[in-house]
């Protein structure tokens, strides 16, 4: 038997360590989170994506009384980006969340289906998507590509 150890690298930055592009993208995610439609979870998520041409798009989560019909902010956003900018790679994705009625930002991390969706974007455009995730302590996790969050994904074994 051989043991295989997997390794992920995440960077945690203080607000001062963010560059202006990162700061602006996170700020857009924070603003759009206020438009979340989340009457069932009361968990308001905002996501903003930077495309390689400098365009920024954003989305919040949109829920449904039939829970599986609702969608996470990231998945809606990447679907919209792919549909409207089919030739332009998403290169950076900021994600923030806040519980209704709370002042502070909540811890958040993309769900499994969203990780798979981010992976598809990387596969489609041949470019890693850097994730920026706002933490409740005010710091930001910077993750350079979905492989750090989705080891042993399907296309690690299937080169197509
Ligand atoms: N949600 C997102 O939109 N993005 C995430 O990264 C985590 C979860 C949404 C799904 C659901 O509307 C609510 O947050 C609670 O899970």
Coordinates of N, CA, C and O and ligand atoms in Angstrom, one line a residue:
X1 N 0.8 -1.2 0.0 CA 0.0 0.0 0.0 C 0.9 1.3 0.0 O 1.9 1.3 0.7
X2 N 0.4 2.2 -0.8 CA 1.1 3.5 -0.8 C 0.2 4.6 -0.4 O -1.0 4.6 -0.8
X3 N 0.6 5.5 0.5 CA -0.3 6.5 0.9 C -0.1 7.7 0.0 O 1.1 8.1 -0.3
X4 N -1.2 8.4 -0.4 CA -1.1 9.6 -1.2 C -1.5 10.7 -0.3 O -2.7 10.7 0.2
X5 N -0.7 11.7 -0.1 CA -1.1 12.9 0.7 C -1.3 14.0 -0.3 O -0.5 14.3 -1.2
X6 N -2.5 14.7 -0.1 CA -2.8 15.8 -1.0 C -2.5 17.1 -0.2 O -2.5 17.2 1.0
X7 N -2.1 18.1 -1.0 CA -1.7 19.4 -0.4 C -2.5 20.5 -1.1 O -2.6 20.5 -2.3
X8 N -3.0 21.4 -0.2 CA -3.6 22.6 -0.8 C -3.0 23.8 -0.2 O -2.6 23.8 0.9
X9 N -2.8 24.9 -1.0 CA -2.3 26.1 -0.6 C -3.3 27.2 -0.6 O -3.8 27.5 -1.7
X10 N -3.6 27.8 0.5 CA -4.5 29.0 0.6 C -3.7 30.1 1.1 O -2.9 29.9 2.0
X11 N -3.9 31.3 0.7 CA -3.2 32.5 1.2 C -4.2 33.3 2.0 O -5.4 33.5 1.6
X12 N -3.9 33.8 3.2 CA -4.8 34.6 4.0 C -4.1 36.0 4.1 O -3.0 36.2 4.6
X13 N -4.8 37.0 3.5 CA -4.3 38.4 3.5 C -5.1 39.3 4.4 O -6.3 39.2 4.5
X14 N -4.4 40.2 5.0 CA -5.1 41.3 5.7 C -5.6 42.3 4.7 O -5.1 42.3 3.6
X15 N -6.6 43.1 5.1 CA -7.2 44.0 4.1 C -6.1 44.9 3.5 O -6.2 45.2 2.3
X16 N -5.1 45.3 4.2 CA -4.1 46.2 3.7 C -3.2 45.5 2.6 O -2.6 46.2 1.8
X17 N -3.2 44.2 2.7 CA -2.4 43.5 1.7 C -3.1 43.2 0.3 O -2.5 42.7 -0.6
X18 N -4.3 43.6 0.2 CA -5.1 43.5 -1.0 C -4.7 44.5 -2.0 O -4.4 45.7 -1.6
X19 N -4.6 44.2 -3.3 CA -4.3 45.2 -4.3 C -5.7 45.9 -4.7 O -6.8 45.4 -4.3
X20 N -5.6 47.0 -5.4 CA -6.9 47.7 -5.7 C -7.9 46.9 -6.5 O -9.1 47.0 -6.2
X21 N -7.4 46.1 -7.4 CA -8.4 45.2 -8.1 C -9.1 44.3 -7.2 O -10.3 44.1 -7.3
X22 N -8.4 43.6 -6.3 CA -9.0 42.7 -5.4 C -10.0 43.4 -4.4 O -11.1 42.9 -4.2
X23 N -9.5 44.6 -4.0 CA -10.4 45.3 -3.1 C -11.7 45.7 -3.7 O -12.8 45.6 -3.2
X24 N -11.6 46.2 -5.0 CA -12.8 46.6 -5.7 C -13.7 45.4 -6.0 O -14.9 45.6 -5.9
X25 N -13.1 44.3 -6.3 CA -14.0 43.1 -6.6 C -14.7 42.7 -5.4 O -15.9 42.4 -5.4
X26 N -14.1 42.7 -4.2 CA -14.7 42.3 -3.0 C -15.8 43.3 -2.6 O -16.9 42.9 -2.1
X27 N -15.5 44.5 -2.9 CA -16.5 45.6 -2.5 C -17.8 45.4 -3.4 O -18.9 45.5 -2.9
X28 N -17.6 45.0 -4.7 CA -18.8 44.8 -5.5 C -19.5 43.6 -5.0 O -20.8 43.6 -5.1
X29 N -18.9 42.6 -4.6 CA -19.5 41.4 -4.0 C -20.3 41.8 -2.8 O -21.5 41.3 -2.6
X30 N -19.7 42.6 -2.0 CA -20.5 43.0 -0.7 C -21.7 43.8 -1.1 O -22.8 43.6 -0.5
X31 N -21.6 44.7 -2.1 CA -22.8 45.5 -2.4 C -23.9 44.6 -3.0 O -25.1 44.7 -2.6
X32 N -23.5 43.7 -3.9 CA -24.6 42.9 -4.5 C -25.2 41.9 -3.5 O -26.3 41.4 -3.7
X33 N -24.5 41.6 -2.5 CA -25.0 40.6 -1.5 C -26.3 41.2 -0.9 O -27.2 40.4 -0.4
X34 N -26.4 42.5 -0.9 CA -27.6 43.1 -0.3 C -28.9 42.8 -1.2 O -30.0 43.0 -0.7
X35 N -28.7 42.4 -2.4 CA -29.8 42.0 -3.3 C -30.1 40.5 -3.3 O -30.8 40.0 -4.1
X36 N -29.5 39.8 -2.3 CA -29.8 38.4 -2.3 C -31.3 38.1 -2.1 O -31.9 38.9 -1.4
X37 N -31.8 37.1 -2.7 CA -33.1 36.6 -2.4 C -33.0 35.3 -1.6 O -32.7 34.2 -2.2
X38 N -33.0 35.4 -0.3 CA -32.7 34.2 0.5 C -33.6 34.2 1.7 O -33.2 34.2 2.9
X39 N -35.0 34.1 1.4 CA -35.9 34.1 2.5 C -35.9 32.8 3.3 O -36.5 32.7 4.4
X40 N -35.3 31.7 2.8 CA -35.3 30.4 3.5 C -34.1 30.2 4.3 O -34.2 29.7 5.5
X41 N -32.9 30.6 3.9 CA -31.7 30.5 4.7 C -31.3 31.7 5.4 O -30.6 31.7 6.4
X42 N -31.8 32.9 4.9 CA -31.4 34.2 5.5 C -29.9 34.4 5.4 O -29.3 35.1 6.1
X43 N -29.2 33.6 4.5 CA -27.8 33.7 4.3 C -27.6 34.4 2.9 O -27.9 33.9 1.9
X44 N -27.1 35.6 3.0 CA -27.0 36.5 1.8 C -25.6 36.5 1.3 O -24.6 36.9 1.9
X45 N -25.5 35.9 0.1 CA -24.2 35.7 -0.5 C -24.0 36.7 -1.7 O -25.0 36.9 -2.5
X46 N -22.9 37.3 -1.9 CA -22.6 38.1 -3.0 C -21.3 37.6 -3.7 O -20.4 37.2 -3.0
X47 N -21.3 37.6 -5.0 CA -20.2 37.1 -5.8 C -19.9 38.1 -6.9 O -20.9 38.6 -7.5
X48 N -18.7 38.4 -7.2 CA -18.3 39.3 -8.3 C -17.2 38.6 -9.0 O -16.2 38.1 -8.4
X49 N -17.3 38.7 -10.3 CA -16.2 38.0 -11.2 C -15.6 39.0 -12.1 O -16.3 39.9 -12.7
X50 N -14.3 39.0 -12.2 CA -13.5 39.8 -13.1 C -13.2 38.9 -14.3 O -12.6 37.8 -14.2
X51 N -13.5 39.5 -15.5 CA -13.2 38.8 -16.7 C -11.9 39.3 -17.2 O -11.4 40.4 -16.9
X52 N -11.2 38.5 -18.1 CA -9.9 38.9 -18.5 C -9.9 40.2 -19.3 O -8.8 40.8 -19.4
X53 N -11.0 40.7 -19.8 CA -11.1 41.9 -20.5 C -11.3 43.1 -19.6 O -11.6 44.2 -20.0
X54 N -11.4 42.8 -18.3 CA -11.6 43.9 -17.3 C -13.0 44.1 -16.9 O -13.3 44.8 -15.9
X55 N -13.9 43.4 -17.6 CA -15.4 43.5 -17.2 C -15.6 42.9 -15.9 O -15.0 41.8 -15.6
X56 N -16.5 43.5 -15.1 CA -16.9 42.9 -13.8 C -18.4 42.6 -13.8 O -19.2 43.5 -14.2
X57 N -18.7 41.4 -13.4 CA -20.2 41.0 -13.3 C -20.4 40.5 -11.9 O -19.5 40.1 -11.2
X58 N -21.6 40.6 -11.4 CA -21.9 40.2 -10.1 C -23.2 39.5 -9.9 O -24.1 39.7 -10.8
X59 N -23.4 38.8 -8.9 CA -24.7 38.1 -8.6 C -24.8 37.8 -7.1 O -23.8 37.7 -6.4
X60 N -26.0 37.6 -6.7 CA -26.3 37.2 -5.3 C -26.9 35.8 -5.4 O -27.2 35.3 -6.5
X61 N -27.2 35.1 -4.3 CA -27.9 33.8 -4.4 C -29.4 34.1 -4.5 O -29.9 35.1 -4.1
X62 N -30.1 33.2 -5.2 CA -31.5 33.3 -5.5 C -32.2 32.0 -5.1 O -32.0 31.0 -5.8
X63 N -32.9 32.0 -4.0 CA -33.5 30.8 -3.5 C -34.9 30.5 -4.1 O -35.5 31.3 -4.8
X64 N -35.4 29.3 -3.8 CA -36.7 28.9 -4.2 C -37.4 28.1 -3.1 O -36.7 27.4 -2.4
X65 N -38.7 28.2 -3.0 CA -39.4 27.4 -2.0 C -39.2 25.9 -2.2 O -39.2 25.1 -1.3
X66 N -38.9 25.5 -3.5 CA -38.5 24.2 -3.7 C -37.0 24.3 -3.7 O -36.3 24.7 -4.7
X67 N -36.4 24.0 -2.6 CA -35.0 24.3 -2.3 C -34.0 24.0 -3.4 O -33.2 24.9 -3.7
X68 N -34.0 22.8 -4.0 CA -33.0 22.6 -5.0 C -33.1 23.5 -6.3 O -32.1 23.6 -7.0
X69 N -34.2 24.1 -6.4 CA -34.4 25.0 -7.6 C -33.7 26.4 -7.4 O -33.4 27.1 -8.3
X70 N -33.3 26.6 -6.1 CA -32.5 27.9 -5.9 C -31.1 27.7 -6.4 O -30.6 26.6 -6.7
X71 N -30.4 28.9 -6.5 CA -29.0 28.8 -6.9 C -28.1 29.6 -6.1 O -28.4 30.7 -5.6
X72 N -26.9 29.1 -5.9 CA -25.8 29.9 -5.3 C -25.4 31.0 -6.1 O -25.6 31.0 -7.4
X73 N -24.9 32.1 -5.5 CA -24.4 33.3 -6.2 C -23.4 32.9 -7.3 O -23.4 33.4 -8.4
X74 N -22.4 32.1 -6.9 CA -21.3 31.8 -7.8 C -21.7 31.1 -9.0 O -21.3 31.3 -10.1
X75 N -22.7 30.2 -8.9 CA -23.1 29.3 -10.0 C -24.0 30.2 -11.0 O -23.8 30.1 -12.2
X76 N -24.8 31.0 -10.4 CA -25.6 31.9 -11.3 C -24.7 32.8 -12.1 O -24.8 33.1 -13.3
X77 N -23.7 33.3 -11.4 CA -22.8 34.3 -11.9 C -21.9 33.7 -13.1 O -21.8 34.3 -14.2
X78 N -21.4 32.5 -12.8 CA -20.5 31.9 -13.9 C -21.4 31.4 -15.1 O -21.0 31.5 -16.2
X79 N -22.7 31.1 -14.8 CA -23.6 30.7 -15.9 C -23.8 32.0 -16.8 O -23.8 31.9 -18.0
X80 N -24.1 33.1 -16.1 CA -24.3 34.3 -16.8 C -23.1 34.8 -17.6 O -23.2 35.2 -18.8
X81 N -21.9 34.7 -17.0 CA -20.7 35.1 -17.6 C -20.5 34.2 -18.9 O -20.2 34.7 -19.9
X82 N -20.7 32.9 -18.7 CA -20.4 32.0 -19.9 C -21.4 32.2 -21.0 O -21.1 32.1 -22.2
X83 N -22.7 32.6 -20.6 CA -23.7 32.8 -21.6 C -23.5 34.1 -22.4 O -23.8 34.2 -23.6
X84 N -23.0 35.1 -21.7 CA -23.0 36.5 -22.3 C -21.6 36.9 -22.8 O -21.4 37.8 -23.6
X85 N -20.5 36.2 -22.2 CA -19.2 36.5 -22.6 C -18.5 35.2 -22.9 O -17.5 34.7 -22.2
X86 N -19.0 34.5 -24.0 CA -18.5 33.1 -24.2 C -17.0 33.0 -24.6 O -16.5 31.9 -24.6
X87 N -16.4 34.1 -25.0 CA -15.0 34.1 -25.4 C -14.1 34.8 -24.4 O -12.9 35.0 -24.8
X88 N -14.6 35.1 -23.3 CA -13.8 35.9 -22.3 C -13.7 35.1 -21.0 O -14.7 34.9 -20.3
X89 N -12.4 34.8 -20.6 CA -12.2 34.0 -19.4 C -12.5 34.8 -18.1 O -12.0 35.9 -18.0
X90 N -13.2 34.2 -17.2 CA -13.2 34.7 -15.8 C -11.9 34.4 -15.2 O -11.3 33.3 -15.3
X91 N -11.3 35.4 -14.5 CA -10.0 35.2 -13.9 C -9.9 35.4 -12.4 O -9.0 34.9 -11.8
X92 N -10.9 36.1 -11.9 CA -10.9 36.2 -10.4 C -12.4 36.3 -9.9 O -13.2 36.9 -10.5
X93 N -12.7 35.6 -8.8 CA -14.0 35.5 -8.3 C -14.0 35.8 -6.8 O -13.4 35.1 -6.0
X94 N -14.7 36.9 -6.4 CA -14.8 37.3 -5.0 C -16.1 36.8 -4.4 O -17.2 36.9 -5.1
X95 N -16.1 36.3 -3.2 CA -17.3 35.7 -2.6 C -17.4 36.2 -1.1 O -16.4 36.2 -0.4
X96 N -18.5 36.7 -0.8 CA -18.8 37.2 0.6 C -20.2 36.7 1.0 O -21.0 36.4 0.2
X97 N -20.4 36.7 2.3 CA -21.7 36.3 2.8 C -22.0 37.0 4.1 O -21.1 37.3 4.9
X98 N -23.3 37.2 4.4 CA -23.7 37.8 5.6 C -25.1 37.3 6.0 O -26.0 37.1 5.1
X99 N -25.3 37.0 7.3 CA -26.6 36.5 7.7 C -27.5 37.8 7.9 O -27.1 38.8 8.3
X100 N -28.8 37.6 7.5 CA -29.7 38.7 7.5 C -29.7 39.3 9.0 O -29.7 38.6 9.9
X101 N -29.7 40.6 9.0 CA -29.8 41.3 10.3 C -28.4 41.4 11.1 O -28.4 42.0 12.1
X102 N -27.4 40.8 10.5 CA -26.1 40.8 11.2 C -25.2 41.9 10.6 O -25.3 42.1 9.3
X103 N -24.3 42.5 11.3 CA -23.4 43.5 10.8 C -22.2 42.9 10.2 O -21.6 43.4 9.3
X104 N -21.7 41.8 10.9 CA -20.4 41.3 10.5 C -20.6 40.3 9.3 O -21.7 39.7 9.1
X105 N -19.5 40.1 8.6 CA -19.5 39.1 7.5 C -19.3 37.7 8.0 O -18.7 37.5 9.0
X106 N -20.0 36.8 7.3 CA -20.0 35.4 7.8 C -18.9 34.6 7.0 O -18.5 35.0 6.0
X107 N -18.5 33.5 7.6 CA -17.6 32.6 6.9 C -18.3 32.0 5.8 O -19.5 31.6 6.0
X108 N -17.7 31.8 4.7 CA -18.3 31.2 3.5 C -17.3 30.4 2.7 O -16.1 30.8 2.8
X109 N -17.7 29.4 2.0 CA -16.8 28.7 1.2 C -17.7 28.0 0.1 O -18.8 27.5 0.4
X110 N -17.3 28.0 -1.2 CA -18.2 27.5 -2.2 C -18.5 26.0 -2.0 O -17.7 25.2 -1.6
X111 N -19.8 25.7 -2.3 CA -20.3 24.3 -2.1 C -19.7 23.4 -3.2 O -19.0 23.9 -4.1
X112 N -19.9 22.2 -3.1 CA -19.3 21.2 -4.0 C -19.8 21.5 -5.5 O -19.0 21.4 -6.4
X113 N -21.1 21.8 -5.6 CA -21.5 22.0 -7.0 C -20.9 23.2 -7.6 O -20.5 23.3 -8.8
X114 N -20.7 24.3 -6.8 CA -20.1 25.5 -7.3 C -18.6 25.2 -7.6 O -18.1 25.8 -8.5
X115 N -18.0 24.4 -6.8 CA -16.5 24.1 -7.1 C -16.4 23.4 -8.4 O -15.5 23.7 -9.2
X116 N -17.4 22.5 -8.7 CA -17.4 21.8 -10.0 C -17.7 22.8 -11.1 O -17.1 22.7 -12.2
X117 N -18.5 23.8 -10.8 CA -18.8 24.9 -11.9 C -17.6 25.7 -12.1 O -17.3 26.1 -13.3
X118 N -16.9 26.1 -11.1 CA -15.7 26.9 -11.2 C -14.7 26.1 -12.0 O -14.0 26.6 -12.9
X119 N -14.6 24.8 -11.7 CA -13.7 23.9 -12.4 C -14.0 23.9 -13.9 O -13.1 24.0 -14.8
X120 N -15.3 23.9 -14.3 CA -15.7 23.8 -15.7 C -15.3 25.1 -16.4 O -14.9 25.1 -17.5
X121 N -15.4 26.3 -15.7 CA -14.9 27.5 -16.3 C -13.4 27.5 -16.5 O -13.0 27.9 -17.6
X122 N -12.7 27.0 -15.6 CA -11.2 26.9 -15.8 C -10.9 26.0 -17.0 O -10.0 26.2 -17.8
X123 N -11.7 24.9 -17.1 CA -11.5 23.9 -18.2 C -11.8 24.5 -19.5 O -11.1 24.4 -20.5
X124 N -13.0 25.2 -19.5 CA -13.5 25.8 -20.8 C -12.5 26.9 -21.3 O -12.3 26.9 -22.5
X125 N -12.0 27.7 -20.4 CA -11.2 28.9 -20.9 C -9.7 28.6 -20.8 O -8.9 29.5 -21.2
X126 N -9.4 27.5 -20.1 CA -7.9 27.2 -20.0 C -7.2 28.2 -19.1 O -6.0 28.4 -19.2
X127 N -7.9 28.8 -18.1 CA -7.3 29.8 -17.2 C -7.7 29.5 -15.8 O -8.9 29.3 -15.6
X128 N -6.8 29.5 -14.8 CA -7.3 29.3 -13.4 C -8.1 30.5 -13.0 O -7.9 31.7 -13.4
X129 N -9.0 30.3 -12.1 CA -9.8 31.3 -11.5 C -9.3 31.5 -10.1 O -9.4 30.6 -9.3
X130 N -8.8 32.7 -9.8 CA -8.4 33.0 -8.4 C -9.6 33.4 -7.6 O -10.4 34.2 -8.0
X131 N -9.7 32.7 -6.5 CA -10.9 33.0 -5.6 C -10.4 33.9 -4.5 O -9.4 33.7 -3.9
X132 N -11.3 34.8 -4.1 CA -11.1 35.7 -3.0 C -12.3 35.5 -2.1 O -13.4 35.7 -2.5
X133 N -12.1 35.1 -0.9 CA -13.2 34.8 0.1 C -13.0 35.6 1.3 O -12.0 35.5 2.0
X134 N -14.0 36.5 1.6 CA -13.9 37.3 2.8 C -14.2 36.5 4.0 O -15.2 35.7 4.1
X135 N -13.3 36.6 5.0 CA -13.5 35.9 6.3 C -14.2 36.8 7.3 O -14.2 38.0 7.2
X136 N -14.7 36.1 8.4 CA -15.4 36.9 9.4 C -14.4 37.8 10.2 O -14.8 38.8 10.8
X137 N -13.1 37.5 10.2 CA -12.1 38.3 10.8 C -11.6 39.5 10.0 O -10.7 40.2 10.4
X138 N -12.2 39.6 8.8 CA -11.9 40.8 7.9 C -10.8 40.4 6.9 O -10.5 41.2 6.0
X139 N -10.1 39.3 7.2 CA -9.0 38.9 6.2 C -9.7 38.2 5.0 O -10.9 38.0 5.0
X140 N -8.8 38.0 4.0 CA -9.3 37.5 2.8 C -8.5 36.2 2.4 O -7.3 36.3 2.4
X141 N -9.2 35.2 2.1 CA -8.5 34.0 1.6 C -8.3 34.2 0.1 O -9.3 34.5 -0.6
X142 N -7.1 34.0 -0.4 CA -6.8 34.0 -1.8 C -6.4 32.6 -2.2 O -5.4 32.1 -1.7
X143 N -7.1 32.1 -3.2 CA -6.9 30.7 -3.6 C -6.7 30.7 -5.1 O -7.6 31.1 -5.9
X144 N -5.5 30.3 -5.5 CA -5.1 30.4 -6.9 C -5.5 29.2 -7.7 O -4.7 28.4 -8.1
X145 N -6.8 29.1 -7.9 CA -7.3 28.0 -8.8 C -8.1 27.0 -8.0 O -7.8 26.7 -6.9
X146 N -9.1 26.4 -8.7 CA -10.0 25.5 -8.0 C -9.3 24.2 -7.6 O -9.8 23.5 -6.7
X147 N -8.2 23.8 -8.2 CA -7.5 22.6 -7.8 C -7.2 22.6 -6.3 O -7.2 21.5 -5.6
X148 N -7.0 23.8 -5.7 CA -6.7 23.9 -4.3 C -7.9 23.5 -3.4 O -7.8 23.0 -2.3
X149 N -9.1 23.6 -4.0 CA -10.3 23.3 -3.2 C -11.0 22.0 -3.8 O -12.0 21.5 -3.2
X150 N -10.5 21.5 -4.9 CA -11.2 20.3 -5.5 C -10.2 19.3 -6.0 O -10.0 19.1 -7.2
X151 N -9.4 18.8 -5.0 CA -8.4 17.8 -5.4 C -9.1 16.5 -5.9 O -10.2 16.2 -5.5
X152 N -8.4 15.8 -6.8 CA -8.9 14.6 -7.4 C -10.2 14.8 -8.1 O -11.0 13.9 -8.2
X153 N -10.3 16.0 -8.7 CA -11.5 16.2 -9.5 C -11.5 15.3 -10.8 O -10.5 14.8 -11.2
X154 N -12.7 15.2 -11.4 CA -12.9 14.3 -12.5 C -11.8 14.5 -13.5 O -11.2 13.5 -14.0
X155 N -11.6 15.7 -13.9 CA -10.6 15.9 -15.0 C -9.1 15.8 -14.6 O -8.3 16.0 -15.5
X156 N -8.9 15.5 -13.4 CA -7.5 15.2 -13.0 C -7.1 13.8 -13.6 O -6.0 13.5 -13.8
X157 N -8.2 13.0 -13.8 CA -8.0 11.7 -14.4 C -8.3 11.6 -15.8 O -7.9 10.8 -16.5
X158 N -9.2 12.5 -16.2 CA -9.7 12.5 -17.6 C -9.2 13.8 -18.3 O -9.7 14.8 -18.1
X159 N -8.2 13.6 -19.1 CA -7.6 14.8 -19.7 C -8.5 15.6 -20.6 O -8.2 16.8 -20.9
X160 N -9.5 15.0 -21.1 CA -10.5 15.7 -22.0 C -11.3 16.7 -21.2 O -12.0 17.5 -21.8
Ligands
LIG1 N1 -24.7 29.8 -1.0 C1 -24.1 30.6 -2.0 O1 -24.8 31.3 -2.7 N2 -22.8 30.5 -2.1 C2 -22.0 29.8 -1.3 O2 -20.7 29.7 -1.5 C3 -22.5 29.0 -0.1 C4 -24.0 28.9 -0.1 C5 -26.1 30.0 -0.8 C6 -27.0 28.8 -1.1 C7 -28.2 29.1 -0.2 O3 -29.0 30.1 -0.9 C8 -27.6 29.8 1.0 O4 -26.4 30.3 0.6 C9 -27.5 28.9 2.2 O5 -26.8 27.8 1.9

